[in-house]
Coordinates of N, CA and C in Angstrom, one line a residue:
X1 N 14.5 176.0 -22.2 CA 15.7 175.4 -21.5 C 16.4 176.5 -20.6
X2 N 16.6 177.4 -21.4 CA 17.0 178.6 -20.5 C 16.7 179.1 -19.4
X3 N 14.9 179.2 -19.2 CA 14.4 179.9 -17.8 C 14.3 178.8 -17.3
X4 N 14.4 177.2 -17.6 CA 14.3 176.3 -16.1 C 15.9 176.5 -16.0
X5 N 17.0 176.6 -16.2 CA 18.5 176.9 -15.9 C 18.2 177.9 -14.5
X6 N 17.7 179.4 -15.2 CA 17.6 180.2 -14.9 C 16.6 180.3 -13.2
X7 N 15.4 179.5 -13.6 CA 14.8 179.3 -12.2 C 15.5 178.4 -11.2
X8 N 16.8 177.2 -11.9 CA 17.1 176.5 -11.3 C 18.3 176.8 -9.9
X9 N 19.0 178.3 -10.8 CA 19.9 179.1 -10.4 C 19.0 180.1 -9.2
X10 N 18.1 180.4 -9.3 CA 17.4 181.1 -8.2 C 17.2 179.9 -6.9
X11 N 16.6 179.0 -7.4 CA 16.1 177.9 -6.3 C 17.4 177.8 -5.7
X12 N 18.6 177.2 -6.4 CA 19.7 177.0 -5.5 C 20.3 178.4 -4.4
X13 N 20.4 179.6 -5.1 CA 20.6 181.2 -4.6 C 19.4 181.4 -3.5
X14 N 18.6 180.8 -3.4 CA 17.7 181.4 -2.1 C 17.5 180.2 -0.9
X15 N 18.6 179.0 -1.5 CA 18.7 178.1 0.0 C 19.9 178.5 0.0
X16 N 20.3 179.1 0.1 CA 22.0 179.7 0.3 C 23.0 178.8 -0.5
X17 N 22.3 177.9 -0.9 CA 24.0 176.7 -1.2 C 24.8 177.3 -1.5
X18 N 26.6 176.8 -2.2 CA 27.2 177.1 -2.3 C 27.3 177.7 -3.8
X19 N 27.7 179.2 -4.0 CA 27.9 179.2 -5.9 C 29.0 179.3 -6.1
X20 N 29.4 178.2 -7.3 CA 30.8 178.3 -7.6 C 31.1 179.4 -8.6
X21 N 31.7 180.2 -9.2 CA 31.5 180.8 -10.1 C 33.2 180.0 -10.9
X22 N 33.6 180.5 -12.0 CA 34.6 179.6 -12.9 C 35.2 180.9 -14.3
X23 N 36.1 180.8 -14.3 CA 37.0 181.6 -15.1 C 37.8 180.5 -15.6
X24 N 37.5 179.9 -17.0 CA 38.1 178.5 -17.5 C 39.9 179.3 -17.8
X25 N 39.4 180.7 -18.3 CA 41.0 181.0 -18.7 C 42.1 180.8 -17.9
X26 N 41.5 181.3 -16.7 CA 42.5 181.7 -15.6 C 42.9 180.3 -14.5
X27 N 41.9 179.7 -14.6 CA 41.5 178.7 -13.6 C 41.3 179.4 -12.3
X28 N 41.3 180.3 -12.0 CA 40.4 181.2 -10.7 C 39.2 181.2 -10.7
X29 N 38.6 180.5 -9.7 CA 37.5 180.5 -9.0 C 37.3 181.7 -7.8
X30 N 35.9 181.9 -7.9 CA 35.1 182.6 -6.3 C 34.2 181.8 -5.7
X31 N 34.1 181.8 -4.6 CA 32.9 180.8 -4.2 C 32.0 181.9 -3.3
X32 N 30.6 182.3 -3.3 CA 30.5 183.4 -2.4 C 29.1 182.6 -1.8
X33 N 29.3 182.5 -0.6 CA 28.3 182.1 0.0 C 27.1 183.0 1.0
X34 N 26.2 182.6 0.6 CA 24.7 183.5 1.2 C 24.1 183.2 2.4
X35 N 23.8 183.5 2.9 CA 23.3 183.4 4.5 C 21.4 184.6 4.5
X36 N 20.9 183.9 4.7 CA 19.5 185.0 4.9 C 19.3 185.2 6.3
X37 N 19.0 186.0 7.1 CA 18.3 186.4 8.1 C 17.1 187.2 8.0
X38 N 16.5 186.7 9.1 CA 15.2 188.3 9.2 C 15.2 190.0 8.6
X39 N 16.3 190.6 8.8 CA 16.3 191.3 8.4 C 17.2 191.9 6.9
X40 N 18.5 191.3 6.8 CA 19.4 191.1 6.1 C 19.9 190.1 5.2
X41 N 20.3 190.3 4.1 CA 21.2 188.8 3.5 C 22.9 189.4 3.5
X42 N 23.7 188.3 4.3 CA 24.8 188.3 4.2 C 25.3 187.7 2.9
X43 N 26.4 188.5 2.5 CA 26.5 188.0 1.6 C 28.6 187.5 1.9
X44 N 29.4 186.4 2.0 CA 30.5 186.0 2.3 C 31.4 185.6 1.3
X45 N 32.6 186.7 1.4 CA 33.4 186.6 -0.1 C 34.5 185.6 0.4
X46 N 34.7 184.3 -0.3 CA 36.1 183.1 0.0 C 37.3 183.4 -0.9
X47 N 38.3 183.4 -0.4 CA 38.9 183.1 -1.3 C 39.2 183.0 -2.7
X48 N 39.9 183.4 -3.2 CA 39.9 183.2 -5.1 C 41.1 182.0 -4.7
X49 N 40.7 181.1 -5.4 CA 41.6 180.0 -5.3 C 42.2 179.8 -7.0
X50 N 43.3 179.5 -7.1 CA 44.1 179.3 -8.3 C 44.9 178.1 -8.4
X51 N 45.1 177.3 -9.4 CA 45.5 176.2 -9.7 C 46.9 176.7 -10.1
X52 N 47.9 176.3 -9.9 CA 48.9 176.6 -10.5 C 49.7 175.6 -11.4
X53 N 49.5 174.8 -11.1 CA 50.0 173.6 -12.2 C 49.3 173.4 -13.6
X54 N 49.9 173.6 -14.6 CA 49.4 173.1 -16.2 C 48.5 172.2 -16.4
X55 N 49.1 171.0 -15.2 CA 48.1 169.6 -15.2 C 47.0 169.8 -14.4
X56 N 46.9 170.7 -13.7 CA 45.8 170.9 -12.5 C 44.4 171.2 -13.1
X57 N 43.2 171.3 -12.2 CA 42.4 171.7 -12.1 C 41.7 172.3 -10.9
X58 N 40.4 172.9 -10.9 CA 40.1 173.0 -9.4 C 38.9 172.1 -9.3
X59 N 38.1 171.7 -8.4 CA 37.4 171.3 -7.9 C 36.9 171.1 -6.8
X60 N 35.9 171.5 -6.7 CA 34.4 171.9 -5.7 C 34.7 170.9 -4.8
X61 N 34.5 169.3 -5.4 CA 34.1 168.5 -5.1 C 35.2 166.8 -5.0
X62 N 36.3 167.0 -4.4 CA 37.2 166.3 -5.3 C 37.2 165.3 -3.7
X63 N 37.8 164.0 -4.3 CA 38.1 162.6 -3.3 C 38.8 162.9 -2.0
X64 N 38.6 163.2 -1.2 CA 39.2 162.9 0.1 C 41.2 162.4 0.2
X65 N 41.0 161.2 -0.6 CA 41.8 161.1 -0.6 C 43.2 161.5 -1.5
X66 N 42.9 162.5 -1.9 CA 43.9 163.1 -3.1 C 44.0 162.4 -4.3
X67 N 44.7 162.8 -4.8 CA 45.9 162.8 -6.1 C 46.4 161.2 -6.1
X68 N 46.0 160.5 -7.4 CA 46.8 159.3 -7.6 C 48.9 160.1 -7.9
X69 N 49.3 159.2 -6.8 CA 50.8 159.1 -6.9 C 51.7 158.8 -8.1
X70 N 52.9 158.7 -8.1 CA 53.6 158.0 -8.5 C 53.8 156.6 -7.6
X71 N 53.7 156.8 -6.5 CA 53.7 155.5 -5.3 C 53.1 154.9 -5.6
X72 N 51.6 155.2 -6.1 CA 50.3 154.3 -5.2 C 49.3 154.0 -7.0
X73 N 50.1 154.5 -8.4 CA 49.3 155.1 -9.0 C 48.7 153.4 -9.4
X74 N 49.4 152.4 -9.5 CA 49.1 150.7 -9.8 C 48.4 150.4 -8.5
X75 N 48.0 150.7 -7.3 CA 47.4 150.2 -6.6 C 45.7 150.4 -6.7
X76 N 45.1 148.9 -6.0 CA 43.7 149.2 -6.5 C 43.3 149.3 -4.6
X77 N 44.2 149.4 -3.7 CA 43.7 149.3 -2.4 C 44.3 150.5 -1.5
X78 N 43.5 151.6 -2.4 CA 43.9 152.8 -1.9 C 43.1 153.8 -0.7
X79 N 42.6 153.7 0.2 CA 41.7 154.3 0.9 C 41.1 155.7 0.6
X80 N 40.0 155.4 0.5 CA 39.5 156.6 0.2 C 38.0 157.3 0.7
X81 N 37.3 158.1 1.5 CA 36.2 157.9 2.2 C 35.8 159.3 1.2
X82 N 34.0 158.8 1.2 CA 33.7 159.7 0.5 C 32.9 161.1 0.8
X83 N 33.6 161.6 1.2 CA 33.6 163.2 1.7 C 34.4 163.8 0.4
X84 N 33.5 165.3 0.1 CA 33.9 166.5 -0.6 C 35.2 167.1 -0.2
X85 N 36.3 166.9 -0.9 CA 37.3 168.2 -0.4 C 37.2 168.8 -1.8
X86 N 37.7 170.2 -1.3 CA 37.9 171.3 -2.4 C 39.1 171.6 -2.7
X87 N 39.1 171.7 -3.9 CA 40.9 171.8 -3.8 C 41.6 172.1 -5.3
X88 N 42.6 172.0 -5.6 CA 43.2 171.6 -6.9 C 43.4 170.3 -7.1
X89 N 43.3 169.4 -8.3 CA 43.5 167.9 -8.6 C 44.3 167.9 -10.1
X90 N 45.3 166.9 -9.9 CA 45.8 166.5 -11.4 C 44.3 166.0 -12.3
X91 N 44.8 166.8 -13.7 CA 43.6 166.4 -14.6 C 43.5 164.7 -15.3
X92 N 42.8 164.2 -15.4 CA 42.8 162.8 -15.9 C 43.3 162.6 -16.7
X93 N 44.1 161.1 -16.5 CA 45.2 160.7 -16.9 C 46.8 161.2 -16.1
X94 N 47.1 162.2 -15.4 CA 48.2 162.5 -14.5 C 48.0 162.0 -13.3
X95 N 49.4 161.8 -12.6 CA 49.6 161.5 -11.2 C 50.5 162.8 -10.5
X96 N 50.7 162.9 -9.2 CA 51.4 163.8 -8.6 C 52.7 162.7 -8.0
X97 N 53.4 163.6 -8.3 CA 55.3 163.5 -7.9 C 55.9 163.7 -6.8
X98 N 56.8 163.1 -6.4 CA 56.8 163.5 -5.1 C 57.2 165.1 -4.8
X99 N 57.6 165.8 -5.7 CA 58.0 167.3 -5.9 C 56.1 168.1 -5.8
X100 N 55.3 167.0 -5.5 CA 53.6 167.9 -5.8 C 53.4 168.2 -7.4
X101 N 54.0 167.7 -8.3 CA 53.6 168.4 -9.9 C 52.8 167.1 -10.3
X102 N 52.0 167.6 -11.0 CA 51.2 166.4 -11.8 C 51.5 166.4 -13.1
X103 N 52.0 164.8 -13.0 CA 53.2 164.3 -14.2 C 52.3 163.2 -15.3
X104 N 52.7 163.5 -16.1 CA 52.5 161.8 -16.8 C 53.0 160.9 -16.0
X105 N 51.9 159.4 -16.0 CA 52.9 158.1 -15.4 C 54.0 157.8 -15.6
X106 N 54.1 157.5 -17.2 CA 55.7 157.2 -17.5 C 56.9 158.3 -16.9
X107 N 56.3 159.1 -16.4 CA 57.6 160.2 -16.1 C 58.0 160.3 -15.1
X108 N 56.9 159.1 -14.4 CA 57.4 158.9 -12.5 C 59.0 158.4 -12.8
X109 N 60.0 158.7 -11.4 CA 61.5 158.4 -11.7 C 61.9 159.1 -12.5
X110 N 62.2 159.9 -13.7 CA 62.7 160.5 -14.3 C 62.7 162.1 -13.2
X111 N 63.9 162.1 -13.6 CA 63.8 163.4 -13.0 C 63.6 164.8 -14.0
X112 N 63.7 165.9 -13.0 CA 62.9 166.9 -14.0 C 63.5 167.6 -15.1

C-alpha cells in the first residue's frame, strides 16, 4: 500500500500538478508548484496561507460560492457554479457572520 501511495505521489510530481503540503497543527499550508523544461525544473514557492478563525479551515478546493451565511444559511436557492476556489472555509456545521467569523447558527443575531 505504501509504494502504490508512493508511486502515486511521483506520477502526480512529474505532471507538475499542484502539491498541497498541510501542517494540521498550525493550519498553514504551502502549495509549491513544478514546471519542467528541457533543460531545467522550476520549482514555484506560493504563499503560506493561514486560517485564522477557530472555526476555519483551509481548502484546496472549496465552492465558488463561499461560506453558508447567517442571511442565506435556510435557503436552498443559493447560486453556486462549480469551479475550485482556494481559500479558508467555516468547518461543518458553521456559518459566517456578517463580522466574517464562523459562528454556530443559533448565534446568528446575538451579538459578540
Amino acid at each position: 500500500m505504501v509504494r502504490k501511495i508512493a508511486a502515486l505521489l511521483l506520477l502526480i510530481a512529474s505532471l507538475g500538478v499542484v502539491l498541497v503540503e498541510s501542517n494540521n497543527a498550525t493550519a498553514q499550508h504551502t502549495v509549491t508548484t513544478t514546471t519542467e523544461e528541457p533543460s531545467e525544473d522550476v520549482v514555484e514557492e506560493m504563499p503560506i496561507i493561514s486560517c485564522t478563525g477557530v472555526a476555519e479551515v483551509y481548502n484546496v478546493c472549496g465552492p465558488a460560492c463561499g461560506d453558508r451565511t447567517c442571511d442565506n444559511q435556510g435557503r436552498s436557492d443559493v447560486p453556486c457554479t462549480k469551479q475550485c476556489v482556494e481559500g479558508c472555509y467555516c468547518r461543518s456545521g458553521y456559518v459566517r457572520n456578517k463580522a466574517g467569523t464562523c459562528i454556530l447558527p443559533y448565534r446568528c443575531g446575538r451579538s459578540a
